[in-house]
Short mmCIF file of C-alpha atoms and ligand atoms in Angstrom, two decimals:
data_model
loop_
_atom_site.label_atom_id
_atom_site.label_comp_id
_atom_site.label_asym_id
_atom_site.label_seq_id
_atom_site.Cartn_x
_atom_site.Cartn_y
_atom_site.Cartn_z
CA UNK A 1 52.24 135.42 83.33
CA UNK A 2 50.94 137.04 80.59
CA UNK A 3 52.10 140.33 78.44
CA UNK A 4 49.53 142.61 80.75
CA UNK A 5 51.14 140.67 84.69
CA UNK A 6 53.92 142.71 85.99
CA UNK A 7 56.79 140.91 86.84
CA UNK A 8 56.97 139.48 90.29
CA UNK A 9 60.12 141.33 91.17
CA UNK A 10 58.89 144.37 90.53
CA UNK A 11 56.12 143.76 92.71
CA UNK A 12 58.54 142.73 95.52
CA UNK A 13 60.61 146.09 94.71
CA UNK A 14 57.80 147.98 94.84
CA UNK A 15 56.49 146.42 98.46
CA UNK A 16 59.84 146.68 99.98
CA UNK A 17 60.32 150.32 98.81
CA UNK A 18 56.77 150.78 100.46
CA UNK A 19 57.43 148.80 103.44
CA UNK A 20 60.74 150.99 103.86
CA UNK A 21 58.29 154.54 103.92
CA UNK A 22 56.33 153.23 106.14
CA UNK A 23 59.36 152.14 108.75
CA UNK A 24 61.01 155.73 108.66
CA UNK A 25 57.85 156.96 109.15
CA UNK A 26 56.62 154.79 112.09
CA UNK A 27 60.43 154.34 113.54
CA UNK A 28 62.00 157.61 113.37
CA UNK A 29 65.12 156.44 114.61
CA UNK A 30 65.64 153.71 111.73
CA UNK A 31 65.21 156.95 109.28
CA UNK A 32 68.48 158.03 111.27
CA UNK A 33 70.14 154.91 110.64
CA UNK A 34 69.11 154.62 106.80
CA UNK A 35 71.01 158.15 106.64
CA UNK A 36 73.93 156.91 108.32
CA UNK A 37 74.27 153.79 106.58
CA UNK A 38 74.13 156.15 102.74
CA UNK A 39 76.94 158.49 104.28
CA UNK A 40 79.28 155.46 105.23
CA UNK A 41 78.74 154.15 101.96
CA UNK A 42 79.41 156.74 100.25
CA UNK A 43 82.92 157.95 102.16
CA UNK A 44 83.53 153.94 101.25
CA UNK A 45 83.10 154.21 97.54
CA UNK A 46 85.15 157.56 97.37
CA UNK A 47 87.97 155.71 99.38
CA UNK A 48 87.98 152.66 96.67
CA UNK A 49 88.44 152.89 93.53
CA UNK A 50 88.47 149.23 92.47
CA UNK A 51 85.00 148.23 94.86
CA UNK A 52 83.73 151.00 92.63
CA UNK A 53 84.36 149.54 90.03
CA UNK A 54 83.72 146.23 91.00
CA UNK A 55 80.07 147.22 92.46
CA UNK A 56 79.10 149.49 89.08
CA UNK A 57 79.60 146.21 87.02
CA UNK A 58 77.88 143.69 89.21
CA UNK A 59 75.40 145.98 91.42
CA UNK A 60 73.18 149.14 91.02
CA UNK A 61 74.63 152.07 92.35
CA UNK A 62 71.88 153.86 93.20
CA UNK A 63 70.47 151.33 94.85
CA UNK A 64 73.24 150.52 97.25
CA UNK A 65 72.09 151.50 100.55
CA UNK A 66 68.45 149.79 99.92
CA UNK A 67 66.69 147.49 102.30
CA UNK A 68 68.21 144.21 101.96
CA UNK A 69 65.50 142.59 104.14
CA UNK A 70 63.43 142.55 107.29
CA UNK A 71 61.89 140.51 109.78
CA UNK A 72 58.19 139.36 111.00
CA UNK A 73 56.76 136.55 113.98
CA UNK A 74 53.86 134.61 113.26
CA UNK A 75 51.55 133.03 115.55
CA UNK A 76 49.63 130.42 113.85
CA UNK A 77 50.41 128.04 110.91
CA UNK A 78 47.58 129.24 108.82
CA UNK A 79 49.31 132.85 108.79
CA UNK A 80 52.71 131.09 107.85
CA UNK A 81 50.35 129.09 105.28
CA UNK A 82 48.80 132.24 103.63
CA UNK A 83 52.23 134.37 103.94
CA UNK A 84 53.78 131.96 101.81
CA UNK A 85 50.90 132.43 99.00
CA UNK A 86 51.47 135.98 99.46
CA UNK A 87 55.02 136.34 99.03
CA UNK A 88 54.98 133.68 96.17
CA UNK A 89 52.96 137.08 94.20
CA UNK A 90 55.94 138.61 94.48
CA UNK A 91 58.77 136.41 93.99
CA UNK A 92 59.65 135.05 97.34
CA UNK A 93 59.79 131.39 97.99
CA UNK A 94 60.79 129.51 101.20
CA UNK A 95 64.27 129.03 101.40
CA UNK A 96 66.35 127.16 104.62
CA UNK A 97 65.54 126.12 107.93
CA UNK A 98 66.03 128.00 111.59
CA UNK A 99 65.63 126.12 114.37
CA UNK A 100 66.27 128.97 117.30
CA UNK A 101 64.77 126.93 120.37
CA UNK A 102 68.56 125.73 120.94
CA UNK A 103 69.39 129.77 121.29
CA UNK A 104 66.42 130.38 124.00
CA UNK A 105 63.94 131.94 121.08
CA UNK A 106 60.76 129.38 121.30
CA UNK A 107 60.45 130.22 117.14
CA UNK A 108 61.46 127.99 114.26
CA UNK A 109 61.86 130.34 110.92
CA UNK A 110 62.34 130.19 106.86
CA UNK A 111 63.70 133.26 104.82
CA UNK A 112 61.33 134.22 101.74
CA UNK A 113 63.38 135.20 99.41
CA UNK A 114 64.08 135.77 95.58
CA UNK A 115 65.74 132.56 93.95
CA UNK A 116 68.20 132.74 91.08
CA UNK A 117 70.13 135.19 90.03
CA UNK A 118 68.34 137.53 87.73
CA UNK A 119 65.76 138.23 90.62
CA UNK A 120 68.04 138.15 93.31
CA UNK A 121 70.16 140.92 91.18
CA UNK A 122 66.94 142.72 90.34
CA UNK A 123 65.78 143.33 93.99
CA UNK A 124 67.14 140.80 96.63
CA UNK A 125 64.40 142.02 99.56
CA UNK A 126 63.61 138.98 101.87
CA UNK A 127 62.07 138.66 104.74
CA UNK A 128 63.45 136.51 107.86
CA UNK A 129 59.93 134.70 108.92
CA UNK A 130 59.63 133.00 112.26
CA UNK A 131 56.25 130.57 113.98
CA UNK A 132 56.00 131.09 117.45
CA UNK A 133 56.41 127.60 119.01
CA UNK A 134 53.81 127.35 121.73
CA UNK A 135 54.83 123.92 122.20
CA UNK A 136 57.76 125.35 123.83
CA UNK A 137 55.74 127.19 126.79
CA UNK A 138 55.49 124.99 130.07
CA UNK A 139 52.29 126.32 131.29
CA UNK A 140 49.68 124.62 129.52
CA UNK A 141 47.14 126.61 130.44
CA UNK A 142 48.44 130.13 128.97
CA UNK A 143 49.56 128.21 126.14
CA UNK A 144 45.57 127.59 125.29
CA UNK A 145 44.92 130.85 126.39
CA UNK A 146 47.72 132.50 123.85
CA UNK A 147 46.06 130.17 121.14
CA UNK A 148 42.85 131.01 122.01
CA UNK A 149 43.85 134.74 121.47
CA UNK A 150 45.81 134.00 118.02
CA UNK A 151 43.03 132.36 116.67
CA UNK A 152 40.06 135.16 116.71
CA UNK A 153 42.55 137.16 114.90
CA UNK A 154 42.85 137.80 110.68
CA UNK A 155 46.58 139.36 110.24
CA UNK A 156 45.15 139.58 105.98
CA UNK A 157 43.06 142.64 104.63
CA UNK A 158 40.14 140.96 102.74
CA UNK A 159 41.64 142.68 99.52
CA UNK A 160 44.75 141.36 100.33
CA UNK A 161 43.24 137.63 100.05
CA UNK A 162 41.66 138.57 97.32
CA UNK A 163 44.45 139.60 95.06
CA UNK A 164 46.68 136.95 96.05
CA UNK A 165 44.09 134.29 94.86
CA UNK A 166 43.95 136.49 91.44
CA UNK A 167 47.50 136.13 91.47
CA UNK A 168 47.30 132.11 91.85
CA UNK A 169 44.49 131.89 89.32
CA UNK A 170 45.52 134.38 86.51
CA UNK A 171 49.55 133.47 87.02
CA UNK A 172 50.48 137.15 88.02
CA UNK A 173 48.59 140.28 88.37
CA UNK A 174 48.28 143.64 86.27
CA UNK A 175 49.84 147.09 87.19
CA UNK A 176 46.58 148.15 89.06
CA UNK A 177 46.08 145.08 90.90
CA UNK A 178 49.90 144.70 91.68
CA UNK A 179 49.46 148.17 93.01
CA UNK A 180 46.22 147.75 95.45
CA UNK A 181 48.44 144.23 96.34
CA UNK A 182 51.20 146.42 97.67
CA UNK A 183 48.92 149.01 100.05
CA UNK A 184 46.69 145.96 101.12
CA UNK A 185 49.57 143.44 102.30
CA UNK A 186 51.64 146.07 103.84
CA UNK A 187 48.98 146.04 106.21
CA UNK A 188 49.65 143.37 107.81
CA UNK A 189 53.17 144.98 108.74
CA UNK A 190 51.97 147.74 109.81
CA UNK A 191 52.20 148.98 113.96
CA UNK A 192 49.57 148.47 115.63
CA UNK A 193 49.52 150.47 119.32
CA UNK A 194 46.43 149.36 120.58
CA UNK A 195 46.85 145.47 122.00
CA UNK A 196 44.71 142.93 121.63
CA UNK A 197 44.83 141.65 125.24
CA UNK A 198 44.28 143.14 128.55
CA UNK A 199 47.49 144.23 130.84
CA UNK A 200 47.34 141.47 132.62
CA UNK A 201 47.16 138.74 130.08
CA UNK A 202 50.16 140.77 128.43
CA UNK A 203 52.25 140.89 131.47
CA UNK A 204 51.27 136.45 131.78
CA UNK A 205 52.77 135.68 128.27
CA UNK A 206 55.66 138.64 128.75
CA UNK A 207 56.51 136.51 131.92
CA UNK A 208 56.53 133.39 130.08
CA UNK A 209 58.66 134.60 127.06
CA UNK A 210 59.12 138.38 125.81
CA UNK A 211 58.83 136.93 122.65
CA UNK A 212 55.23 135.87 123.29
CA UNK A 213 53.83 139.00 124.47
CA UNK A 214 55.46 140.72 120.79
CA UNK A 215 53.49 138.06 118.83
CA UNK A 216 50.30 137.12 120.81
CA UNK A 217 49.18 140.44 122.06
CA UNK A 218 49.12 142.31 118.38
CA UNK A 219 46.56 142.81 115.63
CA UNK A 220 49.18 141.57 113.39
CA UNK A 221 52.70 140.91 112.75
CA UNK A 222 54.11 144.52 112.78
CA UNK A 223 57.93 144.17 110.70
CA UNK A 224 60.16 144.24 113.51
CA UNK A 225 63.27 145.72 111.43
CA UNK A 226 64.85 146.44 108.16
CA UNK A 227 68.36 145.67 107.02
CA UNK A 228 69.87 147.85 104.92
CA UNK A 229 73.57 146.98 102.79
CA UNK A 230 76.11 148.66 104.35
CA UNK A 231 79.89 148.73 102.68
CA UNK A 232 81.67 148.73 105.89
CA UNK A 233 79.90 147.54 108.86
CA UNK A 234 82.03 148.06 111.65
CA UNK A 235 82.50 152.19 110.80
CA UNK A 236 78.68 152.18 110.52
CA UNK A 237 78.68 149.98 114.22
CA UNK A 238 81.35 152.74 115.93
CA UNK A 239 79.32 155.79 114.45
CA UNK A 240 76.14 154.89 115.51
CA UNK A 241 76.56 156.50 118.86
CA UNK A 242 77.41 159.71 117.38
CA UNK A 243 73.86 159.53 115.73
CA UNK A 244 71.93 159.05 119.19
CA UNK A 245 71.25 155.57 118.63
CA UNK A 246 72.54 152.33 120.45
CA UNK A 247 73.77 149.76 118.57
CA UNK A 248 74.12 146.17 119.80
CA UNK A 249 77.00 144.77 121.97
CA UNK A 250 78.96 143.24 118.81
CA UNK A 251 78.70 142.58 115.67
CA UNK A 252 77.43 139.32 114.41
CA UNK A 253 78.85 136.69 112.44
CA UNK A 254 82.56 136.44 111.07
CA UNK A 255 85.19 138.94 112.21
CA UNK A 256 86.89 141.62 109.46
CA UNK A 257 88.65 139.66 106.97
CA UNK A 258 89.84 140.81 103.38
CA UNK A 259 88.24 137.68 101.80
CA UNK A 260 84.28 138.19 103.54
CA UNK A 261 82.51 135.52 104.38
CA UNK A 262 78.54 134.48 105.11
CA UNK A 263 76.90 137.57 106.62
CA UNK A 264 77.89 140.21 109.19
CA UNK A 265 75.01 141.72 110.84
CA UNK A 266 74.47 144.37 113.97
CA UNK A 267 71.45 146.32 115.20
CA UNK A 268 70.45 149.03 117.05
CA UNK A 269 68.36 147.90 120.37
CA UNK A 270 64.45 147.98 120.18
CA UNK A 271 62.70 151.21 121.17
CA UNK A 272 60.63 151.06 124.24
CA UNK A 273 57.08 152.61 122.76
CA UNK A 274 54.10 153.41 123.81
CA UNK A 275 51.34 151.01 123.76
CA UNK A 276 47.80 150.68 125.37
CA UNK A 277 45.77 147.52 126.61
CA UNK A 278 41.70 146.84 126.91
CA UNK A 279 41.00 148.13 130.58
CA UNK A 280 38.32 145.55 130.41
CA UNK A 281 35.51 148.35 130.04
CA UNK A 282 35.88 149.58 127.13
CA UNK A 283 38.34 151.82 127.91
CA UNK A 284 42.03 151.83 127.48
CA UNK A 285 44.98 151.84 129.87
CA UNK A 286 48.82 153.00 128.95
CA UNK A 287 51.59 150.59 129.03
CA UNK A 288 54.53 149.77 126.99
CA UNK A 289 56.43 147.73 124.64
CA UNK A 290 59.60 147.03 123.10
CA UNK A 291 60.04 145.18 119.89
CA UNK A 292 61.53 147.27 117.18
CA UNK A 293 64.67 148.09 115.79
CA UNK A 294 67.01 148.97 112.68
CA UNK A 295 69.50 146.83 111.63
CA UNK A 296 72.19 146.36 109.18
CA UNK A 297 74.26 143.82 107.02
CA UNK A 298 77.50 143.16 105.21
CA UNK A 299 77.57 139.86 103.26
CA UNK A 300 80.02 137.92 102.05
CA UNK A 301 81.08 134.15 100.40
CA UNK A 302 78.34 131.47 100.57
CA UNK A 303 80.14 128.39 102.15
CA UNK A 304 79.78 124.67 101.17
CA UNK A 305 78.86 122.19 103.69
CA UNK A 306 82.73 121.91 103.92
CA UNK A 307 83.59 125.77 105.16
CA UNK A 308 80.00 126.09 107.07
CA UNK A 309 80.97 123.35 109.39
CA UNK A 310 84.69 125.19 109.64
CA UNK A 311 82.70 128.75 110.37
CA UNK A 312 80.56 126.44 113.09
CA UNK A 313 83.57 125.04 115.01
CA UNK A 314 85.82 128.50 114.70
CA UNK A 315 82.53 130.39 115.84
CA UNK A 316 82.04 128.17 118.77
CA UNK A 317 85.42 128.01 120.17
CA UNK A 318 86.17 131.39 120.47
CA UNK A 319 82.73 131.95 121.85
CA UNK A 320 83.53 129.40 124.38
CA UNK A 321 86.26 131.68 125.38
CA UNK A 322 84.54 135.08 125.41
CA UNK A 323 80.46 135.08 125.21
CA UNK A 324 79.63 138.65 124.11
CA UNK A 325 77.82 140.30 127.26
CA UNK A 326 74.56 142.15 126.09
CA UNK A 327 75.78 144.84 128.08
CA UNK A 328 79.28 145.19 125.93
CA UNK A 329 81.64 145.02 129.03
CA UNK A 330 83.53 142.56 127.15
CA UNK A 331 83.07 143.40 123.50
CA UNK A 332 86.90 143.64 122.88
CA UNK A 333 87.85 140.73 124.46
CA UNK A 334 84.93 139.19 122.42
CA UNK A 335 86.39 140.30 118.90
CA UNK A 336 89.70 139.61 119.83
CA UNK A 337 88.85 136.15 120.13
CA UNK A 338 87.07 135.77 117.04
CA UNK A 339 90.06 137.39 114.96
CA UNK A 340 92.07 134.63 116.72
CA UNK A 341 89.98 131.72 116.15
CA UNK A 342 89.02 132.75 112.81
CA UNK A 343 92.59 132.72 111.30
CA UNK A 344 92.45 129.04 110.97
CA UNK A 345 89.74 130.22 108.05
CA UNK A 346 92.07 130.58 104.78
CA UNK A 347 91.60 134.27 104.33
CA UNK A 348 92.22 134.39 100.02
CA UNK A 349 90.07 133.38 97.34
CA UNK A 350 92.53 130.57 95.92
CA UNK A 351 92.47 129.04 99.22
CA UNK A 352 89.45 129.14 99.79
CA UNK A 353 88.29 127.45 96.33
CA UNK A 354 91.31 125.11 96.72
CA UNK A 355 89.53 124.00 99.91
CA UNK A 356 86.46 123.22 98.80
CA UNK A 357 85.46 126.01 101.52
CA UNK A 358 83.15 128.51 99.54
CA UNK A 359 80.91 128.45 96.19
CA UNK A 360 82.31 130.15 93.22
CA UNK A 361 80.95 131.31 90.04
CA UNK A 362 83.39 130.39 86.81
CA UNK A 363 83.51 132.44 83.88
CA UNK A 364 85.85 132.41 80.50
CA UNK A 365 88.34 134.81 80.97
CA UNK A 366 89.66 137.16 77.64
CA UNK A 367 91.89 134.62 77.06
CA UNK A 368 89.39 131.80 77.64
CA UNK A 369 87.29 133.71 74.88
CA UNK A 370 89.86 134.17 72.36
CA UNK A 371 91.23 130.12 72.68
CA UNK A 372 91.26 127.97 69.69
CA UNK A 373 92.09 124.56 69.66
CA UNK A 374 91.50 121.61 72.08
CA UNK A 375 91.83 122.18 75.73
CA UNK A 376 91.74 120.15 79.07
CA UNK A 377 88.33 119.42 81.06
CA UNK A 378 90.60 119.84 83.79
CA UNK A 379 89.41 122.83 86.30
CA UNK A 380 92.37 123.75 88.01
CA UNK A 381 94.25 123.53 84.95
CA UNK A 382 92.12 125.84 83.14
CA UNK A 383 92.28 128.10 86.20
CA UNK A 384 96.16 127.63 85.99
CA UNK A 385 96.27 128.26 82.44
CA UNK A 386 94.39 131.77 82.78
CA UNK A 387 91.26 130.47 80.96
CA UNK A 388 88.62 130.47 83.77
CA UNK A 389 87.96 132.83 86.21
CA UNK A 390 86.20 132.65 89.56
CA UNK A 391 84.20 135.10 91.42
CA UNK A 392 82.60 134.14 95.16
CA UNK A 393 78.87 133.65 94.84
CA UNK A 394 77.35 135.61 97.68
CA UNK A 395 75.63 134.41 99.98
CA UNK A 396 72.03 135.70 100.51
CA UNK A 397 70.47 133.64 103.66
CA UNK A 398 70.92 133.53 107.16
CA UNK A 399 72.31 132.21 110.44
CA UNK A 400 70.88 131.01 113.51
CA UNK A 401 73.62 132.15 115.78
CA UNK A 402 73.46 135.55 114.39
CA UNK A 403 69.56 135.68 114.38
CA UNK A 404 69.56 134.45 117.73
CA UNK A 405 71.96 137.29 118.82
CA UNK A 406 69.81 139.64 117.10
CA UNK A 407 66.78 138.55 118.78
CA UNK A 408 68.49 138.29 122.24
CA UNK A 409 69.77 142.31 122.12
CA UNK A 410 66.32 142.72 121.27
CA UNK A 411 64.41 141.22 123.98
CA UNK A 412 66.45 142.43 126.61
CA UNK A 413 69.11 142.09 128.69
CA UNK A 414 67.46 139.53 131.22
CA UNK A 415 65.60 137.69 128.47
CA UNK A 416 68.10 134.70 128.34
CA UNK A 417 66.14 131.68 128.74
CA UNK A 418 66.77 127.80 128.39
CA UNK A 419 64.37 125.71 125.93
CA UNK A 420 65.82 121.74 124.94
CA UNK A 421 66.83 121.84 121.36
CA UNK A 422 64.40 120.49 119.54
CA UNK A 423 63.94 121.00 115.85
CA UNK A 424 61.00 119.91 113.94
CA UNK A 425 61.70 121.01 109.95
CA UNK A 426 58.89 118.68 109.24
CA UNK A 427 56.51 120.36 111.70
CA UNK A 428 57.27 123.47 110.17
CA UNK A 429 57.08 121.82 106.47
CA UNK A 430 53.65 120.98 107.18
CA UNK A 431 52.17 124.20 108.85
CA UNK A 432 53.93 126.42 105.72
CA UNK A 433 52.09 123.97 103.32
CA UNK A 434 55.25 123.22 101.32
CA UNK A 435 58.89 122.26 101.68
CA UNK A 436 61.90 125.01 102.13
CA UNK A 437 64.68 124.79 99.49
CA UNK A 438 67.74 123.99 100.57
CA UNK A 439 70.38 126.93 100.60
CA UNK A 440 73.40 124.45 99.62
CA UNK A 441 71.80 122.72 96.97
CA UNK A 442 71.21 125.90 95.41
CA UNK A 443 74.35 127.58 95.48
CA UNK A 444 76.23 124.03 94.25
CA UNK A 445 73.74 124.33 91.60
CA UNK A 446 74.65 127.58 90.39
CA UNK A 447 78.35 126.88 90.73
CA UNK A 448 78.06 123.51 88.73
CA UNK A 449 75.90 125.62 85.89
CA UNK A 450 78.59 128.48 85.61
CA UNK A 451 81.08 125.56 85.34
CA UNK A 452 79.24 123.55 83.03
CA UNK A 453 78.83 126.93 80.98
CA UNK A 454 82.57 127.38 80.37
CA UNK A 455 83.59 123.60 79.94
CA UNK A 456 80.72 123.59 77.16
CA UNK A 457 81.88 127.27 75.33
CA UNK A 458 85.77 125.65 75.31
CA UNK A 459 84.86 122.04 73.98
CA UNK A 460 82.44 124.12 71.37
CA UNK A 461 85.07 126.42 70.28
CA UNK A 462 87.67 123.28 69.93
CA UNK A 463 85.03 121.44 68.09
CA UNK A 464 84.71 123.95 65.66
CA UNK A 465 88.52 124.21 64.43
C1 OOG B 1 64.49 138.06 113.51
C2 OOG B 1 65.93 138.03 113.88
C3 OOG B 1 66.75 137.38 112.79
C4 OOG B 1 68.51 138.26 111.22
O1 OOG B 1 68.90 139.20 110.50
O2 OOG B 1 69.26 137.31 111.53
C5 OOG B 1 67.14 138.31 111.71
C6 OOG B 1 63.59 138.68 114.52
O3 OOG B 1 64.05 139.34 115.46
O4 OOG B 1 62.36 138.52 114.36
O5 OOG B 1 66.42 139.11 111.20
NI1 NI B 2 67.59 140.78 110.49
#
């Protein structure tokens, strides 16, 4: 990057403030949501004084209520190829690996997303990015047809390629460029209501998964939602109705806790829209289809390897006692059961580090600052002694379980299907054209720096008596 490049998260700001216009625009009803979701937030911030505070020294106000990501299907490992190139321009690399065959979704997915935390605290925008899996479909015939299909298509404006090789070559881009970059790659998100495919093809690949009817039969790979923050997720769930839209069964992920953890996620169910297919003379004939939808999120914690495999067993057990029907018959009993299972999950911050449960980020407290003489290498003593402090690191990917809940309210009630397990990271390595990051490594990396950080600034200080 040179002095002229703009910065790649301001790019990424930009595109995700862009991308957001263009969703209230296109989905009126995720316009209603947005508005919703800055009311709740507000009455939050009134209520509490101290996550005021708290968010004014670590977050931007203003930009609270902002789109904290969104969601696209691919069809072809040359568009997951060239998306990564493209969201490398502005900051976003591969991080983590889905694998949502297990949940009846014939996708695998990464999140592209900022790394570190100056970007991630500049603009955190990802985007959830699944491959359709057509080695999943029985019928081998469709499943050359639905290739067939994918392959005469070019999700990328011309431009678009264009800049993003600029990009690669020059190391960034300048304020004109970054701008054209923006308009031209938010085409490829944008709605397309004319299909690519006739009726009848579209009804073939809707019978064989919902899921490939949304990706095969499109121009491109229309965003399917966006996520904004929301301070309090289960108001936001019980006042969606009063804002004439209908929000999911339950809410995904961990139940209400005062110490939150991963990610809490709901939506509001996809619109049924308009459409029309090739009539096969030129023409065009009226159907429909359903595929988008607002959605919103509440994060918490980031858990080791340790807590994650706690969250797993806790999550599974008291799903094997109430699984959430899409229809929300038994959405009490449902969150009853998680509240239940989940209070085996230490539910303070000392715990919770003392556990070796969650990531934490140290700092030198006053007192840490103002100490003079020798002192211990010992964490917990240092804790103990009031000289280090620890804050949870958030955590900013996803999880499959919740994804695939999302996608299952999404597709339908009747869209529950069975596909064997069958993860293939190194498949998905190879069609992205690079390896993901791994989300644990990352956050244990950022724990051991803050640690190393204050060891070093005592032993310094002591040194220097
Ligand atoms: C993606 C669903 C996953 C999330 O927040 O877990 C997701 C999709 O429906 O394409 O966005
Ligand atoms: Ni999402």
């Amino acid at each position: 990057m040179t002095l002229e490049h703009v910065s790649t998260s301001d790019i990424r700001s930009a595109f995700s403030a862009a991308m957001s216009a263009m969703y209230r625009d296109e989905v009126p009803a995720y316009g209603t949501l947005m508005e919703l979701v800055a009311r709740v937030n507000k009455e939050a911030l009134a209520a509490d004084q101290s996550l005021r505070e708290r968010l004014e020294a670590t977050d931007n106000l203003e930009r609270i209520s902002e789109e904290r990501h969104g969601a696209i299907r691919l069809g072809t490992a040359e568009e997951l190829a060239t998306m990564r190139r493209v969201f490398a321009v502005m900051g976003m690399y591969p991080v983590g690996y889905y694998d949502l065959s297990t949940a009846g979704v014939p996708v695998h997915s990464t999140a592209f997303r900022p790394v570190g935390e100056a970007a991630l605290k500049r603009n955190p925008f990802r985007v959830f990015t699944s491959l359709l899996r057509l080695d999943l479909i029985a019928d081998a015939g469709l499943r050359e047809e639905a290739a067939h299909v994918l392959s005469k298509r070019q999700i990328f404006t011309p431009q678009a390629l264009e800049l993003t090789a600029k990009a690669e070559q020059e190391g960034g881009l300048s304020q004109d460029d970054a701008n054209r970059f923006v308009a031209e790659v938010l085409e490829t998100f944008r709605w397309h209501d004319k299909a690519n495919v006739d009726a009848a093809m579209y009804h073939r690949l809707h019978d064989a998964h919902r899921l490939i009817a949304d990706v095969v039969s499109f121009k491109g790979p229309h965003i399917n939602h966006l996520t904004p923050r929301t301070l309090d997720i289960d108001k936001v769930q019980a006042l969606m109705p009063d804002y004439g839209i209908a929000p999911k069964a339950v809410v995904e992920g961990p139940p209400t806790r005062k110490c939150p953890i991963l990610l809490r996620q709901t939506s509001f169910k996809a619109l049924e829209e308009p459409v029309s297919f090739e009539d096969g003379e030129g023409g065009w004939q009226t159907g429909s289809h359903t595929a988008r939808f607002g959605e919103i999120e509440q994060r918490g914690i980031a858990l080791t390897p340790k807590g994650r495999a706690l969250y797993d067993q806790l999550l599974e057990g008291s799903r094997r006692k109430v699984r959430p029907a899409a229809d929300g018959s038994n959405s009490a009993a449902y969150e009853a059961a998680l509240v239940e299972s989940f209070a085996d999950f230490p539910d303070d911050w000392a715990s919770i580090r003392e556990g070796d449960l969650g990531y934490f980020s140290y700092s030198l407290t006053e007192k840490g600052r103002a100490q003079r003489g020798s002192t211990s290498q010992d964490v917990d003593a240092l804790i103990a002694d009031g000289l280090i402090q620890f804050d949870p690191i958030v955590y900013e990917d996803f999880l499959p379980v919740s994804a695939a809940g999302i996608f299952q309210s999404n597709l339908g009630d009747g869209a529950q299907q069975e596909f064997l397990a069958s993860p293939n990271q190194q498949r998905f390595e190879a069609d992205l054209g690079a390896e993901v990051l791994n989300e644990f490594e990352h956050y244990a990396g950022m724990e051991q720096a803050s640690l190393d950080a204050c060891l070093h600034a005592l032993s310094n200080r002591a040194a220097a008596e």
